[in-house]
PDB file of C-alpha atoms in Angstrom:
ATOM      1  CA  MET A  73      29.974  -1.171 -11.603  1.00 70.00           C
ATOM      2  CA  THR A  74      31.236  -0.095  -8.157  1.00 77.00           C
ATOM      3  CA  LYS A  75      33.967  -1.962  -6.308  1.00 75.00           C
ATOM      4  CA  PRO A  76      31.535  -3.289  -3.646  1.00 80.00           C
ATOM      5  CA  GLU A  77      29.376  -4.684  -6.469  1.00 88.00           C
ATOM      6  CA  LEU A  78      32.437  -6.388  -7.991  1.00 89.00           C
ATOM      7  CA  ILE A  79      33.195  -7.975  -4.627  1.00 93.00           C
ATOM      8  CA  GLN A  80      29.549  -9.009  -4.155  1.00 93.00           C
ATOM      9  CA  ARG A  81      29.628 -10.799  -7.540  1.00 95.00           C
ATOM     10  CA  LYS A  82      32.125 -13.310  -6.122  1.00 97.00           C
ATOM     11  CA  ILE A  83      29.587 -14.462  -3.505  1.00 97.00           C
ATOM     12  CA  LEU A  84      27.768 -17.213  -5.359  1.00 97.00           C
ATOM     13  CA  LYS A  85      24.588 -19.198  -4.888  1.00 94.00           C
ATOM     14  CA  GLN A  86      24.122 -22.620  -6.500  1.00 86.00           C
ATOM     15  CA  PRO A  87      23.081 -21.543 -10.051  1.00 90.00           C
ATOM     16  CA  GLU A  88      25.928 -19.016 -10.335  1.00 94.00           C
ATOM     17  CA  LEU A  89      28.380 -21.526  -8.868  1.00 96.00           C
ATOM     18  CA  ASP A  90      27.359 -24.155 -11.421  1.00 96.00           C
ATOM     19  CA  ARG A  91      27.889 -21.672 -14.285  1.00 96.00           C
ATOM     20  CA  MET A  92      31.295 -20.571 -12.994  1.00 97.00           C
ATOM     21  CA  LEU A  93      32.438 -24.172 -12.476  1.00 98.00           C
ATOM     22  CA  ALA A  94      31.401 -25.089 -16.026  1.00 97.00           C
ATOM     23  CA  TYR A  95      33.241 -22.074 -17.426  1.00 97.00           C
ATOM     24  CA  TRP A  96      36.421 -22.721 -15.411  1.00 98.00           C
ATOM     25  CA  ARG A  97      36.398 -26.396 -16.363  1.00 97.00           C
ATOM     26  CA  PHE A  98      35.860 -25.496 -20.035  1.00 98.00           C
ATOM     27  CA  ARG A  99      39.001 -23.352 -19.748  1.00 98.00           C
ATOM     28  CA  ASP A 100      40.814 -26.302 -18.085  1.00 98.00           C
ATOM     29  CA  GLN A 101      41.498 -24.334 -14.918  1.00 98.00           C
ATOM     30  CA  LYS A 102      42.544 -26.116 -11.750  1.00 98.00           C
ATOM     31  CA  ILE A 103      39.982 -25.533  -8.980  1.00 98.00           C
ATOM     32  CA  VAL A 104      41.099 -25.338  -5.351  1.00 98.00           C
ATOM     33  CA  PHE A 105      38.597 -25.542  -2.488  1.00 98.00           C
ATOM     34  CA  THR A 106      38.902 -24.817   1.200  1.00 98.00           C
ATOM     35  CA  ASN A 107      36.389 -23.991   3.880  1.00 98.00           C
ATOM     36  CA  GLY A 108      35.990 -22.441   7.275  1.00 96.00           C
ATOM     37  CA  CYS A 109      34.204 -19.900   9.444  1.00 96.00           C
ATOM     38  CA  PHE A 110      36.804 -17.152   8.871  1.00 96.00           C
ATOM     39  CA  ASP A 111      35.246 -15.114  11.644  1.00 91.00           C
ATOM     40  CA  ILE A 112      38.009 -12.743  12.721  1.00 90.00           C
ATOM     41  CA  ILE A 113      40.418 -12.405   9.804  1.00 93.00           C
ATOM     42  CA  HIS A 114      44.089 -12.322  10.771  1.00 94.00           C
ATOM     43  CA  LEU A 115      47.497 -12.774   9.165  1.00 94.00           C
ATOM     44  CA  GLY A 116      47.315 -16.547   9.586  1.00 94.00           C
ATOM     45  CA  HIS A 117      44.188 -16.647   7.404  1.00 95.00           C
ATOM     46  CA  ILE A 118      45.808 -14.477   4.728  1.00 96.00           C
ATOM     47  CA  ASP A 119      48.909 -16.673   4.658  1.00 96.00           C
ATOM     48  CA  TYR A 120      46.855 -19.888   4.503  1.00 97.00           C
ATOM     49  CA  LEU A 121      44.491 -18.652   1.792  1.00 98.00           C
ATOM     50  CA  ALA A 122      47.260 -17.189  -0.369  1.00 98.00           C
ATOM     51  CA  LYS A 123      49.126 -20.518  -0.190  1.00 98.00           C
ATOM     52  CA  ALA A 124      45.942 -22.413  -1.037  1.00 98.00           C
ATOM     53  CA  ALA A 125      45.275 -20.140  -4.023  1.00 98.00           C
ATOM     54  CA  ALA A 126      48.811 -20.733  -5.305  1.00 98.00           C
ATOM     55  CA  LEU A 127      48.050 -24.461  -5.674  1.00 98.00           C
ATOM     56  CA  GLY A 128      45.708 -23.916  -8.629  1.00 98.00           C
ATOM     57  CA  ASP A 129      43.990 -21.409 -10.896  1.00 98.00           C
ATOM     58  CA  LYS A 130      40.739 -20.689  -9.022  1.00 98.00           C
ATOM     59  CA  LEU A 131      40.127 -20.641  -5.265  1.00 98.00           C
ATOM     60  CA  ILE A 132      36.648 -21.307  -3.904  1.00 98.00           C
ATOM     61  CA  ILE A 133      35.919 -20.703  -0.227  1.00 98.00           C
ATOM     62  CA  GLY A 134      33.133 -22.660   1.440  1.00 98.00           C
ATOM     63  CA  LEU A 135      32.004 -20.324   4.239  1.00 98.00           C
ATOM     64  CA  ASN A 136      30.020 -21.584   7.229  1.00 98.00           C
ATOM     65  CA  THR A 137      26.753 -19.702   7.762  1.00 98.00           C
ATOM     66  CA  ASP A 138      26.088 -18.045  11.113  1.00 97.00           C
ATOM     67  CA  ALA A 139      23.986 -21.020  12.270  1.00 97.00           C
ATOM     68  CA  SER A 140      26.666 -23.507  11.218  1.00 97.00           C
ATOM     69  CA  THR A 141      29.382 -21.438  12.917  1.00 96.00           C
ATOM     70  CA  ARG A 142      27.359 -21.314  16.167  1.00 96.00           C
ATOM     71  CA  ARG A 143      26.951 -25.096  16.117  1.00 96.00           C
ATOM     72  CA  LEU A 144      30.709 -25.566  15.605  1.00 94.00           C
ATOM     73  CA  LYS A 145      32.149 -22.770  17.740  1.00 91.00           C
ATOM     74  CA  GLY A 146      29.498 -22.160  20.394  1.00 92.00           C
ATOM     75  CA  PRO A 147      26.871 -19.517  21.142  1.00 93.00           C
ATOM     76  CA  HIS A 148      29.364 -16.613  21.324  1.00 88.00           C
ATOM     77  CA  ARG A 149      30.344 -17.017  17.677  1.00 90.00           C
ATOM     78  CA  PRO A 150      30.405 -15.783  15.034  1.00 93.00           C
ATOM     79  CA  ILE A 151      31.631 -12.323  15.959  1.00 92.00           C
ATOM     80  CA  ASN A 152      30.987 -11.087  12.395  1.00 95.00           C
ATOM     81  CA  ASP A 153      27.819 -12.121  10.566  1.00 97.00           C
ATOM     82  CA  GLU A 154      27.908 -14.261   7.429  1.00 97.00           C
ATOM     83  CA  ASN A 155      27.328 -11.318   5.085  1.00 97.00           C
ATOM     84  CA  ALA A 156      30.290  -9.399   6.506  1.00 97.00           C
ATOM     85  CA  ARG A 157      32.491 -12.508   6.466  1.00 97.00           C
ATOM     86  CA  ALA A 158      31.516 -13.304   2.868  1.00 97.00           C
ATOM     87  CA  MET A 159      32.291  -9.749   1.721  1.00 96.00           C
ATOM     88  CA  ILE A 160      35.655  -9.795   3.496  1.00 97.00           C
ATOM     89  CA  MET A 161      36.598 -13.148   1.936  1.00 97.00           C
ATOM     90  CA  ALA A 162      35.410 -12.065  -1.526  1.00 98.00           C
ATOM     91  CA  SER A 163      37.476  -8.864  -1.283  1.00 96.00           C
ATOM     92  CA  PHE A 164      40.755 -10.798  -1.452  1.00 97.00           C
ATOM     93  CA  SER A 165      42.227 -10.757  -4.943  1.00 96.00           C
ATOM     94  CA  PHE A 166      43.264 -14.417  -4.679  1.00 97.00           C
ATOM     95  CA  VAL A 167      39.725 -15.599  -3.831  1.00 98.00           C
ATOM     96  CA  ASP A 168      37.577 -16.306  -6.892  1.00 98.00           C
ATOM     97  CA  ALA A 169      34.327 -17.400  -5.264  1.00 98.00           C
ATOM     98  CA  VAL A 170      32.696 -17.604  -1.844  1.00 98.00           C
ATOM     99  CA  VAL A 171      29.807 -19.995  -1.224  1.00 98.00           C
ATOM    100  CA  LEU A 172      27.886 -20.156   2.059  1.00 98.00           C
ATOM    101  CA  PHE A 173      26.915 -23.570   3.424  1.00 97.00           C
ATOM    102  CA  ASP A 174      24.673 -24.322   6.390  1.00 97.00           C
ATOM    103  CA  GLU A 175      25.636 -27.918   7.171  1.00 96.00           C
ATOM    104  CA  ASP A 176      28.167 -28.830   9.854  1.00 94.00           C
ATOM    105  CA  THR A 177      30.573 -30.019   7.150  1.00 96.00           C
ATOM    106  CA  PRO A 178      31.085 -28.921   3.540  1.00 97.00           C
ATOM    107  CA  TYR A 179      30.656 -32.463   2.205  1.00 98.00           C
ATOM    108  CA  ASN A 180      27.691 -31.664  -0.052  1.00 97.00           C
ATOM    109  CA  LEU A 181      29.358 -28.497  -1.322  1.00 98.00           C
ATOM    110  CA  ILE A 182      32.558 -30.415  -2.092  1.00 98.00           C
ATOM    111  CA  ARG A 183      30.459 -32.980  -3.972  1.00 97.00           C
ATOM    112  CA  THR A 184      29.013 -30.097  -6.031  1.00 97.00           C
ATOM    113  CA  VAL A 185      32.342 -28.325  -6.629  1.00 98.00           C
ATOM    114  CA  GLN A 186      34.388 -31.473  -7.365  1.00 98.00           C
ATOM    115  CA  PRO A 187      37.651 -29.574  -6.759  1.00 98.00           C
ATOM    116  CA  ASP A 188      40.933 -30.659  -8.241  1.00 98.00           C
ATOM    117  CA  ILE A 189      42.623 -29.790  -4.965  1.00 98.00           C
ATOM    118  CA  LEU A 190      41.058 -29.807  -1.496  1.00 98.00           C
ATOM    119  CA  VAL A 191      42.988 -27.833   1.131  1.00 98.00           C
ATOM    120  CA  LYS A 192      42.860 -27.781   4.936  1.00 96.00           C
ATOM    121  CA  GLY A 193      45.293 -26.952   7.710  1.00 92.00           C
ATOM    122  CA  ALA A 194      48.071 -29.306   8.724  1.00 89.00           C
ATOM    123  CA  ASP A 195      46.270 -30.026  11.989  1.00 89.00           C
ATOM    124  CA  TYR A 196      44.323 -32.551   9.880  1.00 87.00           C
ATOM    125  CA  ARG A 197      45.537 -35.802   8.361  1.00 90.00           C
ATOM    126  CA  ALA A 198      44.661 -35.778   4.656  1.00 92.00           C
ATOM    127  CA  GLU A 199      42.638 -39.013   4.967  1.00 93.00           C
ATOM    128  CA  ASP A 200      40.505 -37.470   7.735  1.00 93.00           C
ATOM    129  CA  ILE A 201      39.529 -34.346   5.792  1.00 96.00           C
ATOM    130  CA  VAL A 202      35.846 -34.139   4.855  1.00 97.00           C
ATOM    131  CA  GLY A 203      35.602 -34.692   1.103  1.00 97.00           C
ATOM    132  CA  TYR A 204      38.830 -36.708   0.817  1.00 98.00           C
ATOM    133  CA  ASP A 205      36.899 -39.578  -0.747  1.00 98.00           C
ATOM    134  CA  ILE A 206      35.238 -37.319  -3.333  1.00 98.00           C
ATOM    135  CA  VAL A 207      38.434 -35.610  -4.444  1.00 98.00           C
ATOM    136  CA  THR A 208      40.752 -38.611  -4.508  1.00 98.00           C
ATOM    137  CA  SER A 209      38.226 -40.854  -6.292  1.00 97.00           C
ATOM    138  CA  LYS A 210      38.418 -38.553  -9.318  1.00 96.00           C
ATOM    139  CA  GLY A 211      42.200 -38.263  -9.242  1.00 97.00           C
ATOM    140  CA  GLY A 212      42.363 -34.987  -7.329  1.00 98.00           C
ATOM    141  CA  LYS A 213      44.704 -34.101  -4.480  1.00 98.00           C
ATOM    142  CA  VAL A 214      44.122 -33.309  -0.816  1.00 97.00           C
ATOM    143  CA  GLU A 215      46.737 -30.928   0.571  1.00 96.00           C
ATOM    144  CA  THR A 216      47.430 -29.794   4.116  1.00 96.00           C
ATOM    145  CA  LEU A 217      49.111 -26.465   4.816  1.00 96.00           C
ATOM    146  CA  GLU A 218      51.041 -25.451   7.902  1.00 93.00           C
ATOM    147  CA  TYR A 219      49.533 -22.571   9.846  1.00 88.00           C
ATOM    148  CA  LEU A 220      51.502 -19.408  10.497  1.00 88.00           C
ATOM    149  CA  PRO A 221      52.693 -19.788  14.102  1.00 86.00           C
ATOM    150  CA  GLY A 222      51.231 -17.376  16.631  1.00 85.00           C
ATOM    151  CA  TYR A 223      48.105 -16.481  14.649  1.00 84.00           C
ATOM    152  CA  SER A 224      44.706 -17.955  15.379  1.00 83.00           C
ATOM    153  CA  THR A 225      41.228 -16.707  16.149  1.00 81.00           C
ATOM    154  CA  SER A 226      41.418 -18.483  19.520  1.00 80.00           C
ATOM    155  CA  LEU A 227      44.590 -16.540  20.419  1.00 83.00           C
ATOM    156  CA  ILE A 228      42.941 -13.257  19.395  1.00 83.00           C
ATOM    157  CA  GLU A 229      39.878 -14.110  21.511  1.00 80.00           C
ATOM    158  CA  LYS A 230      42.136 -14.904  24.476  1.00 82.00           C
ATOM    159  CA  LYS A 231      44.009 -11.587  24.117  1.00 83.00           C
ATOM    160  CA  ILE A 232      40.727  -9.683  24.083  1.00 84.00           C
ATOM    161  CA  ARG A 233      39.368 -11.545  27.136  1.00 82.00           C
ATOM    162  CA  ASP A 234      42.644 -11.041  29.057  1.00 86.00           C
ATOM    163  CA  ARG A 235      42.396  -7.276  28.493  1.00 82.00           C
ATOM    164  CA  GLU A 236      38.842  -7.041  29.867  1.00 73.00           C
TER     165      GLU A 236
END
């Protein structure tokens, strides 16, 4: 199997996700979930995702589809299409699965995954994070992580626009 095929295998649809979740749970592995558009990958994303992965045994990324990203970020986004973004996310060694979702929030995906730990950035209050009710009702944790200062997609976009 080629390396791109190995990366592609981490991008899961519902049946594959269900099988992987059952296997990981059978092995008593702690499942961490986070989500986002992850449009222009930068050091802040790497730092955030590596910290999220360190909280458990398996890291699942819920990735907004192109349509979902456009609804959230506006008509100029995403810069990279969902296939490219999924491959980039799946290429990280600390990411175990990538699942695309088309809704505005990952609530239904979180209900499916039932993570042990739900992670978002510290710009959120834990109680306000989508899926908080699902995770805490089963005894799981909701964690917020500080962002790496000076790194954001918005700052990168601004730098590019200022140079034009």
